mmCIF file of C-alpha atoms in Angstrom:
data_model
loop_
_atom_site.group_PDB
_atom_site.id
_atom_site.type_symbol
_atom_site.label_atom_id
_atom_site.label_comp_id
_atom_site.label_asym_id
_atom_site.label_seq_id
_atom_site.Cartn_x
_atom_site.Cartn_y
_atom_site.Cartn_z
ATOM 1 C CA UNK A 1 22.901 67.765 82.620
ATOM 2 C CA UNK A 2 22.204 64.245 83.816
ATOM 3 C CA UNK A 3 18.857 65.109 85.307
ATOM 4 C CA UNK A 4 17.808 66.734 82.047
ATOM 5 C CA UNK A 5 18.927 63.671 80.062
ATOM 6 C CA UNK A 6 17.086 61.336 82.395
ATOM 7 C CA UNK A 7 13.965 63.471 82.079
ATOM 8 C CA UNK A 8 14.118 63.311 78.257
ATOM 9 C CA UNK A 9 14.683 59.539 78.328
ATOM 10 C CA UNK A 10 11.634 59.275 80.597
ATOM 11 C CA UNK A 11 9.582 61.188 78.057
ATOM 12 C CA UNK A 12 10.833 58.957 75.206
ATOM 13 C CA UNK A 13 10.112 55.661 77.004
ATOM 14 C CA UNK A 14 6.471 55.362 75.800
ATOM 15 C CA UNK A 15 7.622 55.953 72.219
ATOM 16 C CA UNK A 16 10.474 53.473 72.577
ATOM 17 C CA UNK A 17 8.010 50.989 74.015
ATOM 18 C CA UNK A 18 6.002 51.247 70.750
ATOM 19 C CA UNK A 19 9.155 50.947 68.637
ATOM 20 C CA UNK A 20 10.402 47.761 70.325
ATOM 21 C CA UNK A 21 7.704 45.499 68.778
ATOM 22 C CA UNK A 22 8.353 47.089 65.372
ATOM 23 C CA UNK A 23 12.072 46.477 65.767
ATOM 24 C CA UNK A 24 11.329 42.934 66.889
ATOM 25 C CA UNK A 25 9.225 42.341 63.764
ATOM 26 C CA UNK A 26 11.923 43.864 61.573
ATOM 27 C CA UNK A 27 14.648 41.674 63.033
ATOM 28 C CA UNK A 28 12.383 38.615 62.864
ATOM 29 C CA UNK A 29 11.730 39.312 59.192
ATOM 30 C CA UNK A 30 15.462 39.524 58.644
ATOM 31 C CA UNK A 31 15.841 36.161 60.330
ATOM 32 C CA UNK A 32 12.980 34.783 58.268
ATOM 33 C CA UNK A 33 14.647 36.065 55.124
ATOM 34 C CA UNK A 34 17.857 34.283 56.094
ATOM 35 C CA UNK A 35 15.930 31.088 56.786
ATOM 36 C CA UNK A 36 14.016 31.441 53.519
ATOM 37 C CA UNK A 37 17.269 32.058 51.665
ATOM 38 C CA UNK A 38 18.742 28.909 53.199
ATOM 39 C CA UNK A 39 15.653 26.908 52.331
ATOM 40 C CA UNK A 40 15.689 28.319 48.803
ATOM 41 C CA UNK A 41 19.329 27.341 48.323
ATOM 42 C CA UNK A 42 18.612 23.874 49.715
ATOM 43 C CA UNK A 43 15.643 23.457 47.385
ATOM 44 C CA UNK A 44 17.701 24.628 44.414
ATOM 45 C CA UNK A 45 20.485 22.146 45.184
ATOM 46 C CA UNK A 46 17.918 19.361 45.635
ATOM 47 C CA UNK A 47 16.300 20.378 42.356
ATOM 48 C CA UNK A 48 19.695 20.182 40.663
ATOM 49 C CA UNK A 49 20.156 16.661 42.009
ATOM 50 C CA UNK A 50 16.675 15.711 40.803
ATOM 51 C CA UNK A 51 17.460 17.110 37.342
ATOM 52 C CA UNK A 52 20.705 15.138 37.121
ATOM 53 C CA UNK A 53 18.898 12.009 38.326
ATOM 54 C CA UNK A 54 16.142 12.616 35.780
ATOM 55 C CA UNK A 55 18.703 13.034 33.002
ATOM 56 C CA UNK A 56 20.344 9.776 34.060
ATOM 57 C CA UNK A 57 16.995 7.971 34.094
ATOM 58 C CA UNK A 58 16.044 9.431 30.706
ATOM 59 C CA UNK A 59 19.340 8.193 29.250
ATOM 60 C CA UNK A 60 18.775 4.729 30.730
ATOM 61 C CA UNK A 61 15.235 4.628 29.317
ATOM 62 C CA UNK A 62 16.557 5.560 25.863
ATOM 63 C CA UNK A 63 19.206 2.822 26.093
ATOM 64 C CA UNK A 64 16.582 0.295 27.163
ATOM 65 C CA UNK A 65 14.272 1.368 24.314
ATOM 66 C CA UNK A 66 17.101 0.813 21.845
ATOM 67 C CA UNK A 67 17.825 -2.564 23.437
ATOM 68 C CA UNK A 68 14.144 -3.532 23.297
ATOM 69 C CA UNK A 69 14.037 -2.570 19.617
ATOM 70 C CA UNK A 70 17.038 -4.792 18.988
ATOM 71 C CA UNK A 71 15.463 -7.647 20.957
ATOM 72 C CA UNK A 72 12.221 -7.189 18.999
ATOM 73 C CA UNK A 73 14.120 -7.488 15.716
ATOM 74 C CA UNK A 74 15.899 -10.602 16.996
ATOM 75 C CA UNK A 75 12.594 -12.166 18.072
ATOM 76 C CA UNK A 76 11.049 -11.395 14.671
ATOM 77 C CA UNK A 77 14.015 -12.988 12.868
ATOM 78 C CA UNK A 78 13.858 -15.976 15.211
ATOM 79 C CA UNK A 79 10.155 -16.422 14.449
ATOM 80 C CA UNK A 80 10.883 -16.339 10.721
ATOM 81 C CA UNK A 81 13.645 -18.923 11.185
ATOM 82 C CA UNK A 82 11.342 -21.188 13.192
ATOM 83 C CA UNK A 83 8.665 -20.926 10.495
ATOM 84 C CA UNK A 84 11.220 -21.781 7.790
ATOM 85 C CA UNK A 85 12.489 -24.750 9.808
ATOM 86 C CA UNK A 86 8.930 -25.926 10.397
ATOM 87 C CA UNK A 87 8.327 -25.852 6.632
ATOM 88 C CA UNK A 88 11.542 -27.794 6.006
ATOM 89 C CA UNK A 89 10.626 -30.370 8.651
ATOM 90 C CA UNK A 90 7.197 -30.828 7.065
ATOM 91 C CA UNK A 91 8.791 -31.292 3.632
ATOM 92 C CA UNK A 92 11.337 -33.775 5.015
ATOM 93 C CA UNK A 93 8.573 -35.681 6.799
ATOM 94 C CA UNK A 94 6.639 -35.926 3.527
ATOM 95 C CA UNK A 95 9.738 -37.141 1.670
ATOM 96 C CA UNK A 96 10.528 -39.650 4.398
ATOM 97 C CA UNK A 97 6.994 -41.069 4.301
ATOM 98 C CA UNK A 98 7.231 -41.325 0.521
ATOM 99 C CA UNK A 99 10.629 -43.038 0.764
ATOM 100 C CA UNK A 100 9.285 -45.437 3.411
ATOM 101 C CA UNK A 101 6.386 -46.382 1.120
ATOM 102 C CA UNK A 102 8.808 -46.904 -1.774
ATOM 103 C CA UNK A 103 11.079 -49.079 0.387
ATOM 104 C CA UNK A 104 8.111 -51.148 1.567
ATOM 105 C CA UNK A 105 6.962 -51.585 -2.026
ATOM 106 C CA UNK A 106 10.466 -52.602 -3.128
ATOM 107 C CA UNK A 107 10.742 -54.991 -0.188
ATOM 108 C CA UNK A 108 7.446 -56.632 -1.080
ATOM 109 C CA UNK A 109 8.523 -56.831 -4.736
ATOM 110 C CA UNK A 110 11.874 -58.323 -3.676
ATOM 111 C CA UNK A 111 10.165 -60.918 -1.492
ATOM 112 C CA UNK A 112 7.773 -61.826 -4.287
ATOM 113 C CA UNK A 113 10.735 -62.104 -6.695
ATOM 114 C CA UNK A 114 12.669 -64.203 -4.173
ATOM 115 C CA UNK A 115 9.724 -66.510 -3.605
ATOM 116 C CA UNK A 116 9.240 -66.811 -7.364
ATOM 117 C CA UNK A 117 12.936 -67.562 -7.861
ATOM 118 C CA UNK A 118 12.943 -70.182 -5.089
ATOM 119 C CA UNK A 119 9.784 -71.675 -6.517
ATOM 120 C CA UNK A 120 11.346 -71.762 -9.974
ATOM 121 C CA UNK A 121 14.481 -73.422 -8.602
ATOM 122 C CA UNK A 122 12.422 -76.017 -6.802
ATOM 123 C CA UNK A 123 10.369 -76.585 -9.948
ATOM 124 C CA UNK A 124 13.506 -76.987 -12.065
ATOM 125 C CA UNK A 125 15.162 -79.198 -9.489
ATOM 126 C CA UNK A 126 12.218 -81.566 -9.396
ATOM 127 C CA UNK A 127 12.094 -82.138 -13.101
#
């Protein structure tokens, strides 16, 4: 029985020799599939992290856009306030110049009146 079995194994050896590379390729493909599955899972988890990071960045950009809109409104209002204050300052400057001219005129008139009064007193005192 053993010699017959050994003889049959001897006849099958060339066929087995051709099957070994095929088996090797099959098992390598199985290993490749496992590696590819691992890589795929890793990529999917990384993609999930990227999506969550992107969502966070998108939310921050929206918040900053809202903040910039608010700042823009504040700057516009500030510009309007500055323009109004500039107008008021110009008006006050005009009034102050007018008041200064009036005061100078009144001062000159007062001095002339004082000189006239002193002159009149001197004139009356000498008579």
